[in-house]
Amino acid sequence: MTTWKDFLVSASADAENQFDRLKNRLAKRLDAKKPYKLVYYRGFGSPTAVWITGRVLRERDLSTPSDNDTFWQNLLATYQRFESDEVPNVTVRVDAFDESYTTTTDKEGYFELTINPPDDLPPGRAWFPVRYALDDVVQPNGEAVVKEGHLMISPLYSQFGVISDIDDTVLVTGATNLLQTARLTFLGNAYTRLPFAGVAAFYRALQSGPITTLFNPIYFVSSSPWNLYDLLVDFFRIQGIPKGPILLRDFSFSAKLLSSQSHHTHKLAMIRKVLDVNPQLPFVLIGDSGQQDPEIYTQVVRENPGRIRAIYIRDVTEEQRDESVRELIRTAEAFNVPMLLVPDTVEAAEHAASLGLIDPDTIPEIRADRRADKE
């Protein structure tokens, strides 16, 4: 039996498909002078497999944000992020490790590719160059369409990996308050957005591990749309948060987006992908109590016995929600995985130090970073 929600999902998806077809027909005539934009999302993998993804659009680059940008400049930048003209069915050439590979964009302009790196990777290196090109088209000015980027491969000496949520874990978004989330997302920029206190120093300590010559890979997973990717890259750079792959999702009217399970399904799928391409690594999971991170992480523990070293959940909710989180904590502990509901970054860092995940000497720096962020 068809419900009003099923009808809404179907009608929204059909309307979007009709609009996309019309837009693609008009694009050839009206947007002939609009430049192609190759957007790459940081690829990642292990010495056995690497996942590469990106998107092809027709739009001009956004202006570089600053802490002096006005309300209207931020609003315009947000509009430009979401009003993207995707380029479907175009061939993308990817050059990596002295080899060339090709793939094709889907109807939303996205492309992805899984490749096998060579066996003789430099043992002390984590980031490798990758080049993207569109051989079948040129820019309106006649130039080639190319983009240089980097992908991350976890070194063999890494002790563990970190998978972190973003919203209300790293970045203050107020995800439990829809109006606050919208205001921060649409009217702020990378300079005006705030991190949770002490996050940058804690994540640097996790990346270094107990021995500062190590490199432990960090992955950021969120249900935010890919349209916000550039904002997040700039935000992490400005705040001194370690660089790592950022895994977001497509923003479109579909059953997947409108379903109450979409957040859970997307994040779980991305976490599984990270675990699959890093079969040699155990992981630390970091999230918050505001959405479904405790439920998702508990499922990950069940599916991967012995691979999760610890789970840290930032407490951003009321006591009623905390009670259900404590039930999940007991479930994780039954698998010998410590799962902590913490009020701030320092408490998580102190526990991580007790497990040998970070150098105890980094705790004063994390405390100082927390004070600076709060000020």
Short mmCIF file of C-alpha atoms in Angstrom, two decimals:
data_model
loop_
_atom_site.label_atom_id
_atom_site.label_comp_id
_atom_site.label_asym_id
_atom_site.label_seq_id
_atom_site.Cartn_x
_atom_site.Cartn_y
_atom_site.Cartn_z
CA MET A 1 0.00 0.00 0.00
CA THR A 2 1.43 3.37 -1.07
CA THR A 3 1.83 5.93 1.71
CA TRP A 4 2.10 9.71 1.46
CA LYS A 5 5.83 9.39 2.24
CA ASP A 6 6.34 6.91 -0.61
CA PHE A 7 4.48 9.29 -2.91
CA LEU A 8 6.61 12.26 -1.78
CA VAL A 9 9.84 10.33 -2.33
CA SER A 10 8.73 9.14 -5.77
CA ALA A 11 7.49 12.57 -6.85
CA SER A 12 10.65 14.32 -5.60
CA ALA A 13 12.94 11.86 -7.35
CA ASP A 14 10.96 12.10 -10.59
CA ALA A 15 10.97 15.89 -10.48
CA GLU A 16 14.73 15.93 -9.94
CA ASN A 17 15.30 13.53 -12.85
CA GLN A 18 13.14 15.66 -15.14
CA PHE A 19 14.98 18.79 -14.04
CA ASP A 20 18.39 17.18 -14.59
CA ARG A 21 17.44 16.11 -18.13
CA LEU A 22 16.21 19.60 -18.96
CA LYS A 23 19.28 21.19 -17.41
CA ASN A 24 21.63 18.92 -19.37
CA ARG A 25 19.90 19.81 -22.65
CA LEU A 26 20.06 23.51 -21.93
CA ALA A 27 23.64 23.36 -20.64
CA LYS A 28 25.11 22.84 -24.08
CA ARG A 29 23.49 26.04 -25.30
CA LEU A 30 23.47 28.30 -22.25
CA ASP A 31 26.60 27.20 -20.35
CA ALA A 32 29.03 26.79 -23.22
CA LYS A 33 31.34 29.37 -21.63
CA LYS A 34 31.20 27.91 -18.13
CA PRO A 35 34.51 26.14 -17.31
CA TYR A 36 34.79 22.48 -16.39
CA LYS A 37 35.73 21.79 -12.78
CA LEU A 38 37.39 18.54 -11.76
CA VAL A 39 36.80 17.99 -8.06
CA TYR A 40 38.87 15.26 -6.44
CA TYR A 41 38.14 13.80 -3.03
CA ARG A 42 41.21 12.45 -1.25
CA GLY A 43 41.66 8.83 -2.21
CA PHE A 44 42.73 6.29 0.35
CA GLY A 45 43.76 2.70 0.76
CA SER A 46 46.41 0.27 1.86
CA PRO A 47 49.31 -1.45 0.08
CA THR A 48 46.73 -3.86 -1.42
CA ALA A 49 43.91 -1.58 -2.67
CA VAL A 50 43.20 2.12 -3.18
CA TRP A 51 39.78 3.77 -3.61
CA ILE A 52 39.64 6.97 -5.70
CA THR A 53 36.61 9.19 -6.18
CA GLY A 54 35.66 12.66 -7.42
CA ARG A 55 33.19 14.67 -9.44
CA VAL A 56 33.04 16.64 -12.70
CA LEU A 57 31.07 19.90 -12.74
CA ARG A 58 30.69 23.01 -14.85
CA GLU A 59 31.16 25.98 -12.58
CA ARG A 60 33.69 28.60 -11.61
CA ASP A 61 35.91 28.13 -8.55
CA LEU A 62 34.65 29.61 -5.30
CA SER A 63 36.53 32.60 -3.92
CA THR A 64 38.92 31.92 -1.05
CA PRO A 65 37.10 32.43 2.29
CA SER A 66 38.28 34.90 4.92
CA ASP A 67 37.30 35.84 8.45
CA ASN A 68 35.99 39.17 7.08
CA ASP A 69 33.41 37.67 4.71
CA THR A 70 29.95 39.17 5.06
CA PHE A 71 26.62 37.44 5.61
CA TRP A 72 25.84 37.82 1.89
CA GLN A 73 29.23 36.51 0.74
CA ASN A 74 28.79 33.37 2.85
CA LEU A 75 25.24 32.89 1.62
CA LEU A 76 26.34 33.27 -2.02
CA ALA A 77 29.15 30.75 -1.53
CA THR A 78 26.68 28.25 -0.07
CA TYR A 79 24.32 28.76 -3.01
CA GLN A 80 27.17 28.16 -5.45
CA ARG A 81 28.12 24.92 -3.64
CA PHE A 82 24.63 23.47 -3.94
CA GLU A 83 23.73 24.87 -7.35
CA SER A 84 26.16 22.56 -9.13
CA ASP A 85 25.97 21.67 -12.83
CA GLU A 86 27.10 18.06 -12.93
CA VAL A 87 28.62 16.54 -16.08
CA PRO A 88 27.41 12.96 -16.66
CA ASN A 89 28.89 10.29 -18.94
CA VAL A 90 32.31 11.86 -19.37
CA THR A 91 35.51 9.78 -19.29
CA VAL A 92 37.98 10.60 -16.51
CA ARG A 93 41.61 9.52 -16.78
CA VAL A 94 43.42 8.91 -13.50
CA ASP A 95 47.23 8.76 -13.43
CA ALA A 96 48.72 7.16 -10.31
CA PHE A 97 51.84 5.09 -9.57
CA ASP A 98 53.05 5.54 -13.19
CA GLU A 99 49.89 3.88 -14.53
CA SER A 100 46.76 5.28 -16.23
CA TYR A 101 43.19 4.22 -15.50
CA THR A 102 39.84 5.38 -16.87
CA THR A 103 36.34 5.57 -15.45
CA THR A 104 33.09 7.34 -16.38
CA THR A 105 30.97 9.82 -14.42
CA ASP A 106 27.45 8.83 -13.38
CA LYS A 107 24.32 10.94 -13.87
CA GLU A 108 25.31 13.18 -10.93
CA GLY A 109 28.83 13.70 -12.26
CA TYR A 110 30.52 11.42 -9.71
CA PHE A 111 33.21 8.90 -10.57
CA GLU A 112 35.03 6.25 -8.57
CA LEU A 113 37.76 3.74 -9.16
CA THR A 114 39.54 1.02 -7.18
CA ILE A 115 43.15 0.27 -8.16
CA ASN A 116 45.96 -1.95 -6.92
CA PRO A 117 49.14 -0.05 -6.00
CA PRO A 118 52.57 -1.48 -6.88
CA ASP A 119 54.38 -3.81 -4.51
CA ASP A 120 57.43 -1.54 -4.13
CA LEU A 121 55.86 1.47 -2.39
CA PRO A 122 58.35 3.60 -0.39
CA PRO A 123 58.07 2.25 3.17
CA GLY A 124 58.10 5.63 4.94
CA ARG A 125 55.54 7.46 2.85
CA ALA A 126 51.78 8.00 3.36
CA TRP A 127 50.73 10.51 0.65
CA PHE A 128 51.17 9.92 -3.09
CA PRO A 129 50.45 12.17 -6.10
CA VAL A 130 47.52 11.49 -8.41
CA ARG A 131 46.48 13.34 -11.56
CA TYR A 132 42.98 13.60 -13.02
CA ALA A 133 42.23 14.61 -16.62
CA LEU A 134 39.32 14.86 -19.07
CA ASP A 135 40.81 13.87 -22.42
CA ASP A 136 37.58 14.24 -24.43
CA VAL A 137 36.81 17.89 -23.57
CA VAL A 138 38.65 21.19 -23.24
CA GLN A 139 37.99 24.39 -21.33
CA PRO A 140 36.20 27.23 -23.15
CA ASN A 141 39.61 28.93 -23.50
CA GLY A 142 41.05 25.82 -25.15
CA GLU A 143 43.09 24.60 -22.16
CA ALA A 144 43.13 20.98 -21.03
CA VAL A 145 40.99 19.95 -18.07
CA VAL A 146 43.37 18.56 -15.43
CA LYS A 147 43.62 18.45 -11.64
CA GLU A 148 46.52 17.46 -9.40
CA GLY A 149 45.82 15.78 -6.08
CA HIS A 150 47.02 13.28 -3.50
CA LEU A 151 45.86 9.96 -2.09
CA MET A 152 46.70 8.38 1.25
CA ILE A 153 48.00 4.85 1.81
CA SER A 154 48.37 3.73 5.41
CA PRO A 155 52.02 2.72 5.93
CA LEU A 156 52.85 -0.80 7.05
CA TYR A 157 54.21 0.59 10.32
CA SER A 158 50.89 2.24 11.30
CA GLN A 159 49.68 0.86 14.64
CA PHE A 160 46.00 1.70 14.19
CA GLY A 161 43.61 3.88 12.22
CA VAL A 162 41.08 6.45 13.41
CA ILE A 163 37.55 6.87 12.03
CA SER A 164 35.89 10.08 13.19
CA ASP A 165 32.49 11.63 12.73
CA ILE A 166 32.53 15.36 11.86
CA ASP A 167 29.28 17.07 12.91
CA ASP A 168 29.26 17.72 16.68
CA THR A 169 32.39 15.60 17.04
CA VAL A 170 34.99 17.81 15.35
CA LEU A 171 32.88 20.70 14.08
CA VAL A 172 30.24 22.47 16.17
CA THR A 173 27.01 22.14 14.16
CA GLY A 174 24.20 21.64 16.69
CA ALA A 175 23.04 18.62 14.71
CA THR A 176 20.21 18.03 17.21
CA ASN A 177 18.82 21.49 16.40
CA LEU A 178 17.77 21.80 12.75
CA LEU A 179 17.59 25.62 12.69
CA GLN A 180 21.00 26.02 14.33
CA THR A 181 22.53 23.51 11.92
CA ALA A 182 21.06 25.37 8.92
CA ARG A 183 22.28 28.74 10.19
CA LEU A 184 25.84 27.51 10.76
CA THR A 185 25.95 25.58 7.47
CA PHE A 186 24.50 28.21 5.15
CA LEU A 187 25.70 31.45 6.75
CA GLY A 188 29.19 30.54 7.99
CA ASN A 189 32.50 29.75 6.35
CA ALA A 190 35.70 27.88 7.22
CA TYR A 191 36.94 30.78 9.35
CA THR A 192 33.74 31.41 11.31
CA ARG A 193 32.94 27.77 12.11
CA LEU A 194 34.11 26.51 15.50
CA PRO A 195 35.87 23.26 16.44
CA PHE A 196 35.18 21.37 19.64
CA ALA A 197 37.80 22.44 22.16
CA GLY A 198 41.05 20.47 22.02
CA VAL A 199 40.16 18.39 18.96
CA ALA A 200 43.12 19.44 16.79
CA ALA A 201 45.77 18.57 19.39
CA PHE A 202 44.05 15.27 20.28
CA TYR A 203 43.85 14.16 16.65
CA ARG A 204 47.49 15.12 16.07
CA ALA A 205 48.41 12.97 19.08
CA LEU A 206 46.40 10.03 17.70
CA GLN A 207 48.04 10.38 14.29
CA SER A 208 51.51 10.34 15.89
CA GLY A 209 50.65 7.54 18.32
CA PRO A 210 52.81 6.78 21.35
CA ILE A 211 55.94 7.17 19.22
CA THR A 212 56.04 10.44 17.28
CA THR A 213 57.76 8.88 14.27
CA LEU A 214 54.60 6.87 13.48
CA PHE A 215 51.77 7.79 11.12
CA ASN A 216 48.32 6.50 12.00
CA PRO A 217 45.76 7.33 9.27
CA ILE A 218 42.66 9.35 10.18
CA TYR A 219 39.40 9.12 8.20
CA PHE A 220 36.47 11.51 8.55
CA VAL A 221 32.98 10.15 7.85
CA SER A 222 29.82 12.27 7.73
CA SER A 223 26.34 12.31 6.24
CA SER A 224 26.88 15.89 5.11
CA PRO A 225 26.73 16.38 1.32
CA TRP A 226 29.80 16.38 -0.92
CA ASN A 227 28.89 20.00 -1.73
CA LEU A 228 30.48 21.00 1.60
CA TYR A 229 33.77 19.23 0.91
CA ASP A 230 35.81 22.37 0.16
CA LEU A 231 34.50 24.08 3.32
CA LEU A 232 35.60 21.13 5.45
CA VAL A 233 39.04 20.93 3.83
CA ASP A 234 39.59 24.63 4.53
CA PHE A 235 38.26 24.30 8.09
CA PHE A 236 40.59 21.41 8.95
CA ARG A 237 43.57 23.29 7.49
CA ILE A 238 42.76 26.51 9.40
CA GLN A 239 42.27 24.66 12.69
CA GLY A 240 45.38 22.48 12.36
CA ILE A 241 43.41 19.22 12.28
CA PRO A 242 45.42 16.43 10.59
CA LYS A 243 44.74 15.87 6.91
CA GLY A 244 42.83 12.74 5.97
CA PRO A 245 40.18 11.43 3.57
CA ILE A 246 36.75 13.03 4.07
CA LEU A 247 33.87 10.72 3.15
CA LEU A 248 30.55 12.47 2.55
CA ARG A 249 27.46 11.56 0.48
CA ASP A 250 25.44 12.65 -2.52
CA PHE A 251 22.75 15.27 -1.89
CA SER A 252 19.62 14.51 -3.90
CA PHE A 253 15.90 13.92 -3.45
CA SER A 254 15.64 10.18 -3.19
CA ALA A 255 14.31 7.43 -0.99
CA LYS A 256 17.83 6.97 0.34
CA LEU A 257 18.11 10.60 1.43
CA LEU A 258 14.65 10.92 2.98
CA SER A 259 14.68 7.59 4.77
CA SER A 260 15.22 7.72 8.53
CA GLN A 261 17.90 5.05 8.04
CA SER A 262 19.91 6.99 5.46
CA HIS A 263 22.36 8.43 8.00
CA HIS A 264 22.97 5.00 9.52
CA THR A 265 23.26 3.24 6.16
CA HIS A 266 25.69 5.74 4.64
CA LYS A 267 28.06 5.96 7.60
CA LEU A 268 28.11 2.22 8.11
CA ALA A 269 28.89 1.66 4.42
CA MET A 270 31.78 4.15 4.51
CA ILE A 271 33.21 2.65 7.71
CA ARG A 272 33.03 -0.82 6.17
CA LYS A 273 34.90 0.47 3.10
CA VAL A 274 37.68 1.93 5.27
CA LEU A 275 37.98 -1.32 7.21
CA ASP A 276 37.96 -3.41 4.01
CA VAL A 277 40.86 -1.54 2.39
CA ASN A 278 42.85 -1.65 5.64
CA PRO A 279 42.53 -5.30 6.71
CA GLN A 280 45.81 -5.11 8.62
CA LEU A 281 44.74 -2.27 10.96
CA PRO A 282 42.73 -2.08 14.18
CA PHE A 283 40.75 1.15 14.66
CA VAL A 284 39.68 3.80 17.14
CA LEU A 285 36.17 5.22 16.55
CA ILE A 286 35.16 8.75 17.59
CA GLY A 287 31.66 10.22 17.43
CA ASP A 288 28.94 11.95 19.40
CA SER A 289 25.69 11.04 21.12
CA GLY A 290 23.54 13.39 19.06
CA GLN A 291 22.63 11.09 16.19
CA GLN A 292 23.36 7.39 15.66
CA ASP A 293 27.10 7.07 16.16
CA PRO A 294 26.81 4.82 19.25
CA GLU A 295 24.43 2.46 17.41
CA ILE A 296 26.59 2.41 14.26
CA TYR A 297 29.83 1.87 16.16
CA THR A 298 28.32 -0.94 18.24
CA GLN A 299 27.31 -2.69 15.03
CA VAL A 300 30.87 -2.26 13.73
CA VAL A 301 32.17 -3.91 16.91
CA ARG A 302 29.83 -6.88 16.40
CA GLU A 303 30.89 -7.27 12.77
CA ASN A 304 34.63 -6.90 13.43
CA PRO A 305 35.58 -8.68 16.66
CA GLY A 306 39.08 -7.81 17.78
CA ARG A 307 39.55 -4.87 15.39
CA ILE A 308 38.24 -1.95 17.48
CA ARG A 309 40.65 -0.65 20.13
CA ALA A 310 38.39 2.00 21.70
CA ILE A 311 35.31 4.16 21.07
CA TYR A 312 34.92 7.75 22.28
CA ILE A 313 31.45 9.34 22.21
CA ARG A 314 31.18 13.06 22.89
CA ASP A 315 28.18 13.76 25.12
CA VAL A 316 26.04 16.43 23.40
CA THR A 317 22.56 15.23 24.46
CA GLU A 318 20.21 15.12 27.45
CA GLU A 319 20.12 12.41 30.11
CA GLN A 320 17.35 10.42 28.44
CA ARG A 321 19.51 9.84 25.38
CA ASP A 322 22.55 9.16 27.57
CA GLU A 323 20.74 6.21 29.16
CA SER A 324 20.33 4.48 25.79
CA VAL A 325 24.00 5.20 25.00
CA ARG A 326 25.02 3.53 28.28
CA GLU A 327 23.16 0.40 27.18
CA LEU A 328 25.26 0.36 24.01
CA ILE A 329 28.40 0.90 26.09
CA ARG A 330 27.62 -2.30 27.96
CA THR A 331 27.18 -4.10 24.64
CA ALA A 332 30.59 -2.91 23.41
CA GLU A 333 32.22 -3.91 26.70
CA ALA A 334 30.86 -7.44 26.22
CA PHE A 335 33.19 -7.56 23.17
CA ASN A 336 36.08 -6.21 25.31
CA VAL A 337 35.91 -2.81 23.61
CA PRO A 338 36.02 0.24 25.92
CA MET A 339 33.35 2.74 24.86
CA LEU A 340 33.35 6.02 26.77
CA LEU A 341 30.71 8.75 26.91
CA VAL A 342 32.94 11.78 27.51
CA PRO A 343 32.15 15.44 28.27
CA ASP A 344 35.23 16.78 26.50
CA THR A 345 38.33 15.95 24.50
CA VAL A 346 40.73 15.86 27.46
CA GLU A 347 38.92 12.95 29.14
CA ALA A 348 39.09 10.95 25.90
CA ALA A 349 42.78 11.80 25.52
CA GLU A 350 43.61 10.71 29.07
CA HIS A 351 41.94 7.36 28.46
CA ALA A 352 43.73 6.99 25.09
CA ALA A 353 47.04 7.61 26.85
CA SER A 354 46.23 4.90 29.43
CA LEU A 355 45.74 2.42 26.55
CA GLY A 356 49.03 3.39 24.92
CA LEU A 357 47.30 4.99 21.92
CA ILE A 358 48.94 8.39 22.39
CA ASP A 359 52.04 9.75 24.11
CA PRO A 360 51.11 10.89 27.66
CA ASP A 361 53.38 13.91 27.15
CA THR A 362 50.81 15.28 24.67
CA ILE A 363 48.13 15.70 27.37
CA PRO A 364 49.33 19.19 28.46
CA GLU A 365 49.23 20.33 24.82
CA ILE A 366 45.68 18.98 24.47
CA ARG A 367 44.62 20.81 27.64
CA ALA A 368 46.19 24.03 26.35
CA ASP A 369 44.49 23.57 22.97
CA ARG A 370 41.15 23.11 24.75
CA ARG A 371 41.64 26.36 26.71
CA ALA A 372 42.61 28.27 23.56
CA ASP A 373 39.59 26.99 21.62
CA LYS A 374 37.21 27.91 24.45
CA GLU A 375 38.66 31.42 24.62
#
